[in-house]
Amino acid sequence: MSYFDYNATAPIRPEAAAAVIEAMRSVGNASSMHQPGRQAAHRVDVARRQLADLLNCSPGEIIFTSGATEANNLALRAAYTAGNPLVTSPVEHPAVLEAARAVTADQSADLVLLPVGYDGLVDLDALDHAFAARRGGLVSLMAANNETGVLTDLRVATKAAHEAGALVHTDATQMVGRLPIDVAELDIDLLSLSAHKFGGPQGVGALYVRRGSPLPHRPLLVGGGQERGWRAGTLNVAGIIGMGAAAEAAARSLGEEAGRVTALRDRLEHLITGTLPNCRINGRRDQRLPGVTNITFPGVPADAVLAAMPDVAASEGSACASGAPTPSHVLLAMGLSRADADSTIRFSLGYATTDAEIEHAAQAVKRAMTQVRAALAKADGPR
Ligand code: PMP
């Protein structure tokens, strides 16, 4: 099996798996005052520091959550105040788009979606227009797109938003642990992440909130007051410790891994486009995450291709929601036709991908494509 779905979830890093197993063997609620509790709290503190180091923030600016979905929901709920514009983009993950719709539900006129180009880049010049008549509010733009890997120039976005008096949130779920991201340098107010995208366990993540951000206290979960009242509930000690270990491992090899993964991705693209010259790579190629390639094979349904190569785990450009396949909202927003979106495959790779997997996937795509084209020709032929 060759694994090409790192953007769905990355394999857990050995350091993180070891940390989770060890933590699960120890008893202790991080809120308890006795020794096992204090030990758990100490390990959570270490993980908070490891994650803060990856983002270049202080540990006190991290709120642990169950993942990026919760972090995005919390960010938008906490930082958006009714009556102000909420500016985002149509290529965001549903965890931002749906949260944005929810917080502006009774005032949808305040939800502004910036235009997106065919190259997947959000038009940041349109930010000035969005704030032409009003000031304040919230801008939420993803650092890297989960389907195409296209990166947002957060420096430009933050400058424009702050000049308009707005706060800036970024869903950096696909960026953290893959490329360096420095919240201080970028001047970001809030940032969401999820551990399992960078080799930590699933079901744990965090929201960074810049100290001193003018946020009304609006937690999603109230109860025992954990996380300084921002997220009630017993901490997921093992998950948090695993996330910290993954953050440290990712930070250690960030530059080297990014270079290696870029070279592997480029090799895969080279092999695929070499044998299938009419395929198209989607998204701005020189402004992408290292480990993603999103390829349209015109006229060939992606689900059939994936079914014809069961030993390659990649994903379709369309998602199956409630049993009905729906084309990717990201590809449609970029201007692809429904047919092209349905003929698109995302290959995402990462820190553990090998040369052999690249060669294997390229061969498998070629074989599967031949097989599916032959089946299509037969179905179209004389009856
Ligand atoms: N944002 C982005 C950009 C994502 O890719 C994902 C995961 N696919 C999420 C948010 C949600 O993360 P989680 O499911 O871990 O909550």
mmCIF file of C-alpha atoms and ligand atoms in Angstrom:
data_model
loop_
_atom_site.group_PDB
_atom_site.id
_atom_site.type_symbol
_atom_site.label_atom_id
_atom_site.label_comp_id
_atom_site.label_asym_id
_atom_site.label_seq_id
_atom_site.Cartn_x
_atom_site.Cartn_y
_atom_site.Cartn_z
ATOM 1 C CA MET A 1 0.000 0.000 0.000
ATOM 2 C CA SER A 2 1.304 3.440 -0.902
ATOM 3 C CA TYR A 3 -0.153 6.145 1.308
ATOM 4 C CA PHE A 4 -0.954 9.457 -0.400
ATOM 5 C CA ASP A 5 -3.524 10.974 1.931
ATOM 6 C CA TYR A 6 -1.453 13.007 4.390
ATOM 7 C CA ASN A 7 -3.889 15.903 4.082
ATOM 8 C CA ALA A 8 -6.666 13.663 5.391
ATOM 9 C CA THR A 9 -4.398 12.346 8.130
ATOM 10 C CA ALA A 10 -0.652 11.739 8.394
ATOM 11 C CA PRO A 11 0.842 8.568 9.867
ATOM 12 C CA ILE A 12 1.643 9.077 13.522
ATOM 13 C CA ARG A 13 5.308 9.883 14.173
ATOM 14 C CA PRO A 14 7.117 7.220 16.232
ATOM 15 C CA GLU A 15 7.980 9.838 18.894
ATOM 16 C CA ALA A 16 4.290 10.759 19.201
ATOM 17 C CA ALA A 17 3.072 7.157 19.325
ATOM 18 C CA ALA A 18 5.594 6.349 22.065
ATOM 19 C CA ALA A 19 4.550 9.426 24.054
ATOM 20 C CA VAL A 20 0.836 8.585 23.765
ATOM 21 C CA ILE A 21 1.353 4.973 24.870
ATOM 22 C CA GLU A 22 3.459 6.029 27.821
ATOM 23 C CA ALA A 23 0.931 8.682 28.841
ATOM 24 C CA MET A 24 -1.941 6.226 28.633
ATOM 25 C CA ARG A 25 -0.168 3.937 31.046
ATOM 26 C CA SER A 26 -0.070 6.674 33.702
ATOM 27 C CA VAL A 27 -3.031 7.795 35.761
ATOM 28 C CA GLY A 28 -3.660 11.470 36.441
ATOM 29 C CA ASN A 29 -6.143 14.238 35.719
ATOM 30 C CA ALA A 30 -4.174 17.397 34.964
ATOM 31 C CA SER A 31 -6.530 19.346 37.248
ATOM 32 C CA SER A 32 -5.946 17.137 40.329
ATOM 33 C CA MET A 33 -3.742 18.401 43.127
ATOM 34 C CA HIS A 34 -2.149 15.096 44.140
ATOM 35 C CA GLN A 35 1.120 13.836 42.750
ATOM 36 C CA PRO A 36 -0.219 11.858 39.737
ATOM 37 C CA GLY A 37 -2.358 14.883 38.821
ATOM 38 C CA ARG A 38 0.570 17.253 39.128
ATOM 39 C CA GLN A 39 2.673 14.922 37.003
ATOM 40 C CA ALA A 40 0.012 14.923 34.282
ATOM 41 C CA ALA A 41 -0.181 18.727 34.500
ATOM 42 C CA HIS A 42 3.589 18.962 34.196
ATOM 43 C CA ARG A 43 3.593 16.829 31.046
ATOM 44 C CA VAL A 44 0.806 18.953 29.581
ATOM 45 C CA ASP A 45 2.925 22.035 30.326
ATOM 46 C CA VAL A 46 5.852 20.484 28.447
ATOM 47 C CA ALA A 47 3.589 19.774 25.440
ATOM 48 C CA ARG A 48 2.215 23.327 25.565
ATOM 49 C CA ARG A 49 5.774 24.614 25.394
ATOM 50 C CA GLN A 50 6.665 22.251 22.518
ATOM 51 C CA LEU A 51 3.663 23.471 20.515
ATOM 52 C CA ALA A 52 4.322 27.116 21.382
ATOM 53 C CA ASP A 53 7.917 26.736 20.160
ATOM 54 C CA LEU A 54 6.654 25.446 16.801
ATOM 55 C CA LEU A 55 4.466 28.570 16.384
ATOM 56 C CA ASN A 56 6.799 31.037 18.127
ATOM 57 C CA CYS A 57 4.277 32.073 20.759
ATOM 58 C CA SER A 58 4.030 31.753 24.547
ATOM 59 C CA PRO A 59 2.573 28.608 26.091
ATOM 60 C CA GLY A 60 -0.104 30.779 27.746
ATOM 61 C CA GLU A 61 -1.448 31.688 24.321
ATOM 62 C CA ILE A 62 -2.441 28.071 23.509
ATOM 63 C CA ILE A 63 -5.903 26.612 24.170
ATOM 64 C CA PHE A 64 -6.069 22.847 23.688
ATOM 65 C CA THR A 65 -9.081 21.597 21.736
ATOM 66 C CA SER A 66 -10.312 18.378 20.129
ATOM 67 C CA GLY A 67 -8.891 19.422 16.760
ATOM 68 C CA ALA A 68 -9.066 22.141 14.154
ATOM 69 C CA THR A 69 -12.825 21.903 13.701
ATOM 70 C CA GLU A 70 -13.342 22.911 17.296
ATOM 71 C CA ALA A 71 -10.533 25.479 17.157
ATOM 72 C CA ASN A 72 -12.108 27.122 14.087
ATOM 73 C CA ASN A 73 -15.555 27.164 15.663
ATOM 74 C CA LEU A 74 -14.160 28.610 18.879
ATOM 75 C CA ALA A 75 -12.090 31.215 17.030
ATOM 76 C CA LEU A 76 -14.971 32.515 14.963
ATOM 77 C CA ARG A 77 -17.405 32.500 17.830
ATOM 78 C CA ALA A 78 -14.966 34.224 20.185
ATOM 79 C CA ALA A 79 -13.579 36.794 17.757
ATOM 80 C CA TYR A 80 -16.603 37.759 15.697
ATOM 81 C CA THR A 81 -18.907 40.403 17.059
ATOM 82 C CA ALA A 82 -22.306 40.935 15.489
ATOM 83 C CA GLY A 83 -22.697 43.978 13.307
ATOM 84 C CA ASN A 84 -19.155 43.761 11.951
ATOM 85 C CA PRO A 85 -17.972 42.186 8.698
ATOM 86 C CA LEU A 86 -16.692 38.617 8.751
ATOM 87 C CA VAL A 87 -14.433 38.212 5.751
ATOM 88 C CA THR A 88 -13.351 34.788 4.556
ATOM 89 C CA SER A 89 -13.024 32.866 1.289
ATOM 90 C CA PRO A 90 -15.044 30.231 -0.571
ATOM 91 C CA VAL A 91 -12.104 27.788 -0.533
ATOM 92 C CA GLU A 92 -11.962 27.470 3.256
ATOM 93 C CA HIS A 93 -12.537 24.134 4.944
ATOM 94 C CA PRO A 94 -16.198 23.548 5.918
ATOM 95 C CA ALA A 95 -15.144 23.923 9.565
ATOM 96 C CA VAL A 96 -14.555 27.623 8.821
ATOM 97 C CA LEU A 97 -17.276 28.154 6.228
ATOM 98 C CA GLU A 98 -20.018 26.555 8.307
ATOM 99 C CA ALA A 99 -18.834 28.254 11.494
ATOM 100 C CA ALA A 100 -18.792 31.588 9.634
ATOM 101 C CA ARG A 101 -22.330 30.993 8.410
ATOM 102 C CA ALA A 102 -23.420 30.034 11.920
ATOM 103 C CA VAL A 103 -22.020 33.114 13.651
ATOM 104 C CA THR A 104 -23.463 35.458 11.014
ATOM 105 C CA ALA A 105 -26.682 33.452 10.554
ATOM 106 C CA ASP A 106 -29.130 36.206 11.320
ATOM 107 C CA GLN A 107 -27.078 38.844 9.504
ATOM 108 C CA SER A 108 -25.692 37.054 6.453
ATOM 109 C CA ALA A 109 -25.042 40.376 4.746
ATOM 110 C CA ASP A 110 -22.025 40.649 7.036
ATOM 111 C CA LEU A 111 -20.414 37.498 5.621
ATOM 112 C CA VAL A 112 -18.022 38.499 2.844
ATOM 113 C CA LEU A 113 -16.408 35.840 0.628
ATOM 114 C CA LEU A 114 -13.336 37.150 -1.186
ATOM 115 C CA PRO A 115 -12.964 36.136 -4.835
ATOM 116 C CA VAL A 116 -10.654 33.247 -5.753
ATOM 117 C CA GLY A 117 -8.710 32.901 -9.005
ATOM 118 C CA TYR A 118 -8.335 29.887 -11.283
ATOM 119 C CA ASP A 119 -4.939 29.397 -9.647
ATOM 120 C CA GLY A 120 -6.616 28.954 -6.243
ATOM 121 C CA LEU A 121 -5.198 32.196 -4.843
ATOM 122 C CA VAL A 122 -7.556 34.330 -2.781
ATOM 123 C CA ASP A 123 -7.708 37.879 -4.149
ATOM 124 C CA LEU A 124 -6.299 39.825 -1.211
ATOM 125 C CA ASP A 125 -6.693 43.163 -3.008
ATOM 126 C CA ALA A 126 -10.420 42.651 -2.480
ATOM 127 C CA LEU A 127 -9.823 43.071 1.278
ATOM 128 C CA ASP A 128 -9.544 46.840 0.790
ATOM 129 C CA HIS A 129 -12.874 46.796 -0.990
ATOM 130 C CA ALA A 130 -14.481 44.722 1.781
ATOM 131 C CA PHE A 131 -13.416 47.336 4.306
ATOM 132 C CA ALA A 132 -14.016 50.384 2.110
ATOM 133 C CA ALA A 133 -17.120 51.483 3.986
ATOM 134 C CA ARG A 134 -16.591 49.799 7.362
ATOM 135 C CA ARG A 135 -13.910 49.063 9.914
ATOM 136 C CA GLY A 136 -13.437 46.287 12.476
ATOM 137 C CA GLY A 137 -14.629 42.720 12.369
ATOM 138 C CA LEU A 138 -12.753 39.547 11.589
ATOM 139 C CA VAL A 139 -10.801 38.150 8.644
ATOM 140 C CA SER A 140 -10.405 34.356 8.528
ATOM 141 C CA LEU A 141 -8.210 32.952 5.755
ATOM 142 C CA MET A 142 -6.577 29.546 5.614
ATOM 143 C CA ALA A 143 -2.778 29.371 5.581
ATOM 144 C CA ALA A 144 -2.730 26.456 3.115
ATOM 145 C CA ASN A 145 -5.568 24.854 1.233
ATOM 146 C CA ASN A 146 -6.242 21.213 2.073
ATOM 147 C CA GLU A 147 -7.131 20.233 -1.499
ATOM 148 C CA THR A 148 -4.671 22.163 -3.652
ATOM 149 C CA GLY A 149 -2.013 23.109 -1.105
ATOM 150 C CA VAL A 150 -2.160 26.722 -2.326
ATOM 151 C CA LEU A 151 -0.757 29.128 0.262
ATOM 152 C CA THR A 152 -2.264 32.444 1.323
ATOM 153 C CA ASP A 153 0.104 35.388 1.710
ATOM 154 C CA LEU A 154 -0.784 35.925 5.350
ATOM 155 C CA ARG A 155 1.577 38.877 5.695
ATOM 156 C CA VAL A 156 -0.376 40.833 3.095
ATOM 157 C CA ALA A 157 -3.745 39.715 4.499
ATOM 158 C CA THR A 158 -2.814 40.636 8.066
ATOM 159 C CA LYS A 159 -1.523 44.063 7.117
ATOM 160 C CA ALA A 160 -4.698 44.955 5.213
ATOM 161 C CA ALA A 161 -6.976 43.545 7.922
ATOM 162 C CA HIS A 162 -5.188 45.310 10.767
ATOM 163 C CA GLU A 163 -5.205 48.606 8.884
ATOM 164 C CA ALA A 164 -8.987 48.189 8.745
ATOM 165 C CA GLY A 165 -9.137 47.463 12.478
ATOM 166 C CA ALA A 166 -10.086 43.793 11.984
ATOM 167 C CA LEU A 167 -8.705 40.757 13.828
ATOM 168 C CA VAL A 168 -7.084 37.974 11.807
ATOM 169 C CA HIS A 169 -7.692 34.257 12.243
ATOM 170 C CA THR A 170 -5.974 31.633 10.127
ATOM 171 C CA ASP A 171 -6.849 27.976 9.777
ATOM 172 C CA ALA A 172 -3.279 26.704 9.563
ATOM 173 C CA THR A 173 -4.215 23.029 9.884
ATOM 174 C CA GLN A 174 -2.386 22.010 6.717
ATOM 175 C CA MET A 175 0.577 24.327 7.228
ATOM 176 C CA VAL A 176 1.675 23.643 10.803
ATOM 177 C CA GLY A 177 4.507 21.132 10.928
ATOM 178 C CA ARG A 178 4.927 21.183 7.141
ATOM 179 C CA LEU A 179 6.313 24.707 6.600
ATOM 180 C CA PRO A 180 7.562 27.189 9.191
ATOM 181 C CA ILE A 181 4.850 29.466 10.556
ATOM 182 C CA ASP A 182 5.676 32.230 12.994
ATOM 183 C CA VAL A 183 2.633 33.915 14.531
ATOM 184 C CA ALA A 184 4.668 36.803 15.917
ATOM 185 C CA GLU A 185 6.328 37.615 12.620
ATOM 186 C CA LEU A 186 3.064 37.254 10.700
ATOM 187 C CA ASP A 187 1.185 39.326 13.287
ATOM 188 C CA ILE A 188 -1.657 36.769 13.491
ATOM 189 C CA ASP A 189 -4.318 37.109 16.205
ATOM 190 C CA LEU A 190 -5.764 33.573 16.180
ATOM 191 C CA LEU A 191 -4.582 30.311 14.594
ATOM 192 C CA SER A 192 -6.128 26.826 14.452
ATOM 193 C CA LEU A 193 -4.275 23.530 14.125
ATOM 194 C CA SER A 194 -4.861 19.795 14.375
ATOM 195 C CA ALA A 195 -2.249 17.317 15.624
ATOM 196 C CA HIS A 196 -2.959 14.465 13.207
ATOM 197 C CA LYS A 197 -1.931 16.497 10.177
ATOM 198 C CA PHE A 198 1.661 16.683 11.380
ATOM 199 C CA GLY A 199 2.136 13.240 12.869
ATOM 200 C CA GLY A 200 0.330 13.566 16.181
ATOM 201 C CA PRO A 201 -2.761 11.637 17.253
ATOM 202 C CA GLN A 202 -6.270 12.296 15.935
ATOM 203 C CA GLY A 203 -8.829 14.126 18.057
ATOM 204 C CA VAL A 204 -6.552 16.787 19.517
ATOM 205 C CA GLY A 205 -5.595 20.252 18.350
ATOM 206 C CA ALA A 206 -5.256 23.806 19.531
ATOM 207 C CA LEU A 207 -6.239 27.400 19.085
ATOM 208 C CA TYR A 208 -3.580 30.068 19.459
ATOM 209 C CA VAL A 209 -4.980 33.368 20.734
ATOM 210 C CA ARG A 210 -2.600 36.307 20.911
ATOM 211 C CA ARG A 211 -2.291 37.588 24.460
ATOM 212 C CA GLY A 212 -4.240 40.791 24.919
ATOM 213 C CA SER A 213 -6.545 40.192 21.921
ATOM 214 C CA PRO A 214 -9.761 42.052 22.637
ATOM 215 C CA LEU A 215 -12.038 38.998 22.735
ATOM 216 C CA PRO A 216 -15.279 38.823 24.647
ATOM 217 C CA HIS A 217 -15.293 35.637 26.716
ATOM 218 C CA ARG A 218 -17.401 33.301 24.559
ATOM 219 C CA PRO A 219 -16.304 29.670 25.019
ATOM 220 C CA LEU A 220 -18.056 26.875 23.160
ATOM 221 C CA LEU A 221 -17.884 24.540 26.143
ATOM 222 C CA VAL A 222 -18.515 25.708 29.673
ATOM 223 C CA GLY A 223 -18.152 23.604 32.787
ATOM 224 C CA GLY A 224 -15.079 22.980 34.898
ATOM 225 C CA GLY A 225 -13.186 26.045 33.707
ATOM 226 C CA GLN A 226 -10.158 24.264 32.224
ATOM 227 C CA GLU A 227 -7.925 26.112 29.737
ATOM 228 C CA ARG A 228 -8.416 29.412 31.582
ATOM 229 C CA GLY A 229 -12.164 29.097 31.115
ATOM 230 C CA TRP A 230 -11.871 28.870 27.340
ATOM 231 C CA ARG A 231 -12.496 25.150 26.981
ATOM 232 C CA ALA A 232 -14.092 23.214 29.785
ATOM 233 C CA GLY A 233 -13.569 19.468 30.051
ATOM 234 C CA THR A 234 -10.876 17.108 31.328
ATOM 235 C CA LEU A 235 -7.772 17.578 29.238
ATOM 236 C CA ASN A 236 -6.925 14.848 26.722
ATOM 237 C CA VAL A 237 -3.594 14.323 28.454
ATOM 238 C CA ALA A 238 -2.293 11.504 26.232
ATOM 239 C CA GLY A 239 -3.394 13.280 23.048
ATOM 240 C CA ILE A 240 -1.842 16.555 24.120
ATOM 241 C CA ILE A 241 1.436 14.884 25.067
ATOM 242 C CA GLY A 242 1.460 13.088 21.698
ATOM 243 C CA MET A 243 0.809 16.367 19.910
ATOM 244 C CA GLY A 244 3.697 17.994 21.791
ATOM 245 C CA ALA A 245 6.052 15.173 20.806
ATOM 246 C CA ALA A 246 4.935 15.446 17.165
ATOM 247 C CA ALA A 247 5.421 19.226 17.249
ATOM 248 C CA GLU A 248 8.944 18.831 18.567
ATOM 249 C CA ALA A 249 9.816 16.158 15.985
ATOM 250 C CA ALA A 250 8.342 18.248 13.161
ATOM 251 C CA ALA A 251 10.176 21.391 14.312
ATOM 252 C CA ARG A 252 13.486 19.530 14.414
ATOM 253 C CA SER A 253 13.294 18.486 10.770
ATOM 254 C CA LEU A 254 11.070 21.160 9.224
ATOM 255 C CA GLY A 255 13.437 22.590 6.623
ATOM 256 C CA GLU A 256 14.977 19.271 5.620
ATOM 257 C CA GLU A 257 11.582 17.528 5.373
ATOM 258 C CA ALA A 258 10.018 20.315 3.310
ATOM 259 C CA GLY A 259 12.831 20.078 0.751
ATOM 260 C CA ARG A 260 12.693 16.294 0.558
ATOM 261 C CA VAL A 261 8.884 16.198 0.268
ATOM 262 C CA THR A 262 8.881 18.909 -2.426
ATOM 263 C CA ALA A 263 11.355 16.861 -4.478
ATOM 264 C CA LEU A 264 9.213 13.722 -4.095
ATOM 265 C CA ARG A 265 6.025 15.597 -5.063
ATOM 266 C CA ASP A 266 7.764 17.113 -8.098
ATOM 267 C CA ARG A 267 8.993 13.661 -9.139
ATOM 268 C CA LEU A 268 5.448 12.267 -8.881
ATOM 269 C CA GLU A 269 4.100 15.127 -10.998
ATOM 270 C CA HIS A 270 6.879 14.638 -13.518
ATOM 271 C CA LEU A 271 6.164 10.911 -13.840
ATOM 272 C CA ILE A 272 2.394 11.367 -14.116
ATOM 273 C CA THR A 273 2.421 14.297 -16.550
ATOM 274 C CA GLY A 274 5.116 12.509 -18.570
ATOM 275 C CA THR A 275 2.867 9.527 -19.288
ATOM 276 C CA LEU A 276 -0.495 11.339 -19.270
ATOM 277 C CA PRO A 277 0.214 14.592 -21.061
ATOM 278 C CA ASN A 278 -3.352 15.921 -21.088
ATOM 279 C CA CYS A 279 -3.708 15.951 -17.301
ATOM 280 C CA ARG A 280 -3.670 19.309 -15.500
ATOM 281 C CA ILE A 281 -2.183 20.281 -12.178
ATOM 282 C CA ASN A 282 -4.526 22.578 -10.250
ATOM 283 C CA GLY A 283 -3.473 25.505 -8.104
ATOM 284 C CA ARG A 284 -0.625 27.975 -8.210
ATOM 285 C CA ARG A 285 2.388 25.696 -8.571
ATOM 286 C CA ASP A 286 4.992 28.026 -7.107
ATOM 287 C CA GLN A 287 2.897 28.895 -4.045
ATOM 288 C CA ARG A 288 1.937 25.507 -2.654
ATOM 289 C CA LEU A 289 2.604 23.219 0.272
ATOM 290 C CA PRO A 290 5.475 20.822 -0.407
ATOM 291 C CA GLY A 291 3.417 17.623 -0.201
ATOM 292 C CA VAL A 292 0.300 18.151 -2.307
ATOM 293 C CA THR A 293 -0.564 17.730 -5.941
ATOM 294 C CA ASN A 294 -4.110 18.065 -7.230
ATOM 295 C CA ILE A 295 -4.489 16.650 -10.723
ATOM 296 C CA THR A 296 -7.403 16.658 -13.182
ATOM 297 C CA PHE A 297 -7.535 13.792 -15.691
ATOM 298 C CA PRO A 298 -10.101 15.197 -18.145
ATOM 299 C CA GLY A 299 -12.863 12.786 -19.080
ATOM 300 C CA VAL A 300 -11.813 10.070 -16.637
ATOM 301 C CA PRO A 301 -13.887 9.734 -13.435
ATOM 302 C CA ALA A 302 -11.648 9.910 -10.367
ATOM 303 C CA ASP A 303 -13.676 7.338 -8.436
ATOM 304 C CA ALA A 304 -13.105 4.753 -11.178
ATOM 305 C CA VAL A 305 -9.364 5.474 -11.253
ATOM 306 C CA LEU A 306 -9.064 5.169 -7.481
ATOM 307 C CA ALA A 307 -11.050 1.921 -7.522
ATOM 308 C CA ALA A 308 -8.677 0.572 -10.183
ATOM 309 C CA MET A 309 -5.632 1.179 -7.956
ATOM 310 C CA PRO A 310 -6.702 -0.116 -4.533
ATOM 311 C CA ASP A 311 -3.105 -0.242 -3.330
ATOM 312 C CA VAL A 312 -2.737 3.538 -3.615
ATOM 313 C CA ALA A 313 -4.529 5.537 -0.919
ATOM 314 C CA ALA A 314 -5.305 8.938 -2.453
ATOM 315 C CA SER A 315 -8.483 10.963 -2.449
ATOM 316 C CA GLU A 316 -11.004 12.358 -4.881
ATOM 317 C CA GLY A 317 -11.606 15.997 -5.715
ATOM 318 C CA SER A 318 -15.171 15.392 -4.653
ATOM 319 C CA ALA A 319 -16.345 14.411 -1.224
ATOM 320 C CA CYS A 320 -19.039 11.965 -0.363
ATOM 321 C CA ALA A 321 -21.426 13.782 1.933
ATOM 322 C CA SER A 322 -24.476 11.883 3.221
ATOM 323 C CA GLY A 323 -24.112 9.196 0.583
ATOM 324 C CA ALA A 324 -24.239 11.580 -2.376
ATOM 325 C CA PRO A 325 -20.991 12.528 -4.104
ATOM 326 C CA THR A 326 -20.641 16.296 -4.248
ATOM 327 C CA PRO A 327 -17.969 18.021 -6.295
ATOM 328 C CA SER A 328 -15.257 19.840 -4.388
ATOM 329 C CA HIS A 329 -16.414 23.340 -3.442
ATOM 330 C CA VAL A 330 -12.767 24.401 -3.660
ATOM 331 C CA LEU A 331 -12.328 23.323 -7.286
ATOM 332 C CA LEU A 332 -15.702 24.795 -8.259
ATOM 333 C CA ALA A 333 -14.811 28.114 -6.592
ATOM 334 C CA MET A 334 -11.590 28.119 -8.659
ATOM 335 C CA GLY A 335 -13.702 27.840 -11.808
ATOM 336 C CA LEU A 336 -13.315 24.152 -12.701
ATOM 337 C CA SER A 337 -16.346 22.503 -14.269
ATOM 338 C CA ARG A 338 -18.246 19.867 -12.348
ATOM 339 C CA ALA A 339 -16.973 17.241 -14.809
ATOM 340 C CA ASP A 340 -13.357 18.289 -14.229
ATOM 341 C CA ALA A 341 -13.850 18.356 -10.458
ATOM 342 C CA ASP A 342 -15.184 14.781 -10.681
ATOM 343 C CA SER A 343 -12.070 13.816 -12.662
ATOM 344 C CA THR A 344 -9.621 15.148 -10.085
ATOM 345 C CA ILE A 345 -7.411 13.270 -7.654
ATOM 346 C CA ARG A 346 -5.447 14.695 -4.735
ATOM 347 C CA PHE A 347 -2.187 13.020 -3.833
ATOM 348 C CA SER A 348 -0.798 14.245 -0.536
ATOM 349 C CA LEU A 349 2.484 13.041 0.863
ATOM 350 C CA GLY A 350 4.739 13.844 3.763
ATOM 351 C CA TYR A 351 7.543 13.079 6.147
ATOM 352 C CA ALA A 352 7.479 9.284 5.767
ATOM 353 C CA THR A 353 6.871 9.035 2.004
ATOM 354 C CA THR A 354 9.535 7.020 0.175
ATOM 355 C CA ASP A 355 10.969 7.077 -3.360
ATOM 356 C CA ALA A 356 9.517 3.587 -3.844
ATOM 357 C CA GLU A 357 6.007 4.840 -3.046
ATOM 358 C CA ILE A 358 6.361 7.582 -5.671
ATOM 359 C CA GLU A 359 7.453 5.112 -8.359
ATOM 360 C CA HIS A 360 4.719 2.686 -7.345
ATOM 361 C CA ALA A 361 1.969 5.343 -7.413
ATOM 362 C CA ALA A 362 3.052 6.677 -10.802
ATOM 363 C CA GLN A 363 2.972 3.158 -12.275
ATOM 364 C CA ALA A 364 -0.376 2.432 -10.639
ATOM 365 C CA VAL A 365 -1.937 5.662 -12.007
ATOM 366 C CA LYS A 366 -0.742 4.812 -15.496
ATOM 367 C CA ARG A 367 -2.153 1.273 -15.329
ATOM 368 C CA ALA A 368 -5.438 2.383 -13.755
ATOM 369 C CA MET A 369 -5.899 5.098 -16.350
ATOM 370 C CA THR A 370 -5.404 2.629 -19.210
ATOM 371 C CA GLN A 371 -7.879 0.243 -17.603
ATOM 372 C CA VAL A 372 -10.558 2.903 -16.997
ATOM 373 C CA ARG A 373 -10.161 4.418 -20.476
ATOM 374 C CA ALA A 374 -10.548 0.968 -22.031
ATOM 375 C CA ALA A 375 -13.696 0.342 -19.996
ATOM 376 C CA LEU A 376 -15.100 3.747 -21.010
ATOM 377 C CA ALA A 377 -14.330 3.103 -24.694
ATOM 378 C CA LYS A 378 -16.030 -0.268 -24.485
ATOM 379 C CA ALA A 379 -19.120 1.249 -22.858
ATOM 380 C CA ASP A 380 -19.241 3.934 -25.568
ATOM 381 C CA GLY A 381 -18.643 1.490 -28.435
ATOM 382 C CA PRO A 382 -21.194 -0.148 -30.783
ATOM 383 C CA ARG A 383 -23.885 -2.137 -28.977
HETATM 384 N N1 PMP B 1 -9.140 22.750 8.446
HETATM 385 C C1 PMP B 1 -8.482 22.177 7.439
HETATM 386 C C2 PMP B 1 -7.809 23.045 6.416
HETATM 387 C C3 PMP B 1 -8.430 20.787 7.341
HETATM 388 O O1 PMP B 1 -7.772 20.223 6.322
HETATM 389 C C4 PMP B 1 -9.070 20.001 8.328
HETATM 390 C C5 PMP B 1 -9.042 18.490 8.260
HETATM 391 N N2 PMP B 1 -9.362 17.951 7.015
HETATM 392 C C6 PMP B 1 -9.743 20.659 9.367
HETATM 393 C C7 PMP B 1 -9.748 22.035 9.386
HETATM 394 C C8 PMP B 1 -10.455 19.891 10.432
HETATM 395 O O2 PMP B 1 -9.564 19.201 11.238
HETATM 396 P P1 PMP B 1 -10.079 18.110 12.293
HETATM 397 O O3 PMP B 1 -10.936 17.163 11.510
HETATM 398 O O4 PMP B 1 -8.856 17.482 12.796
HETATM 399 O O5 PMP B 1 -10.885 18.818 13.305
#
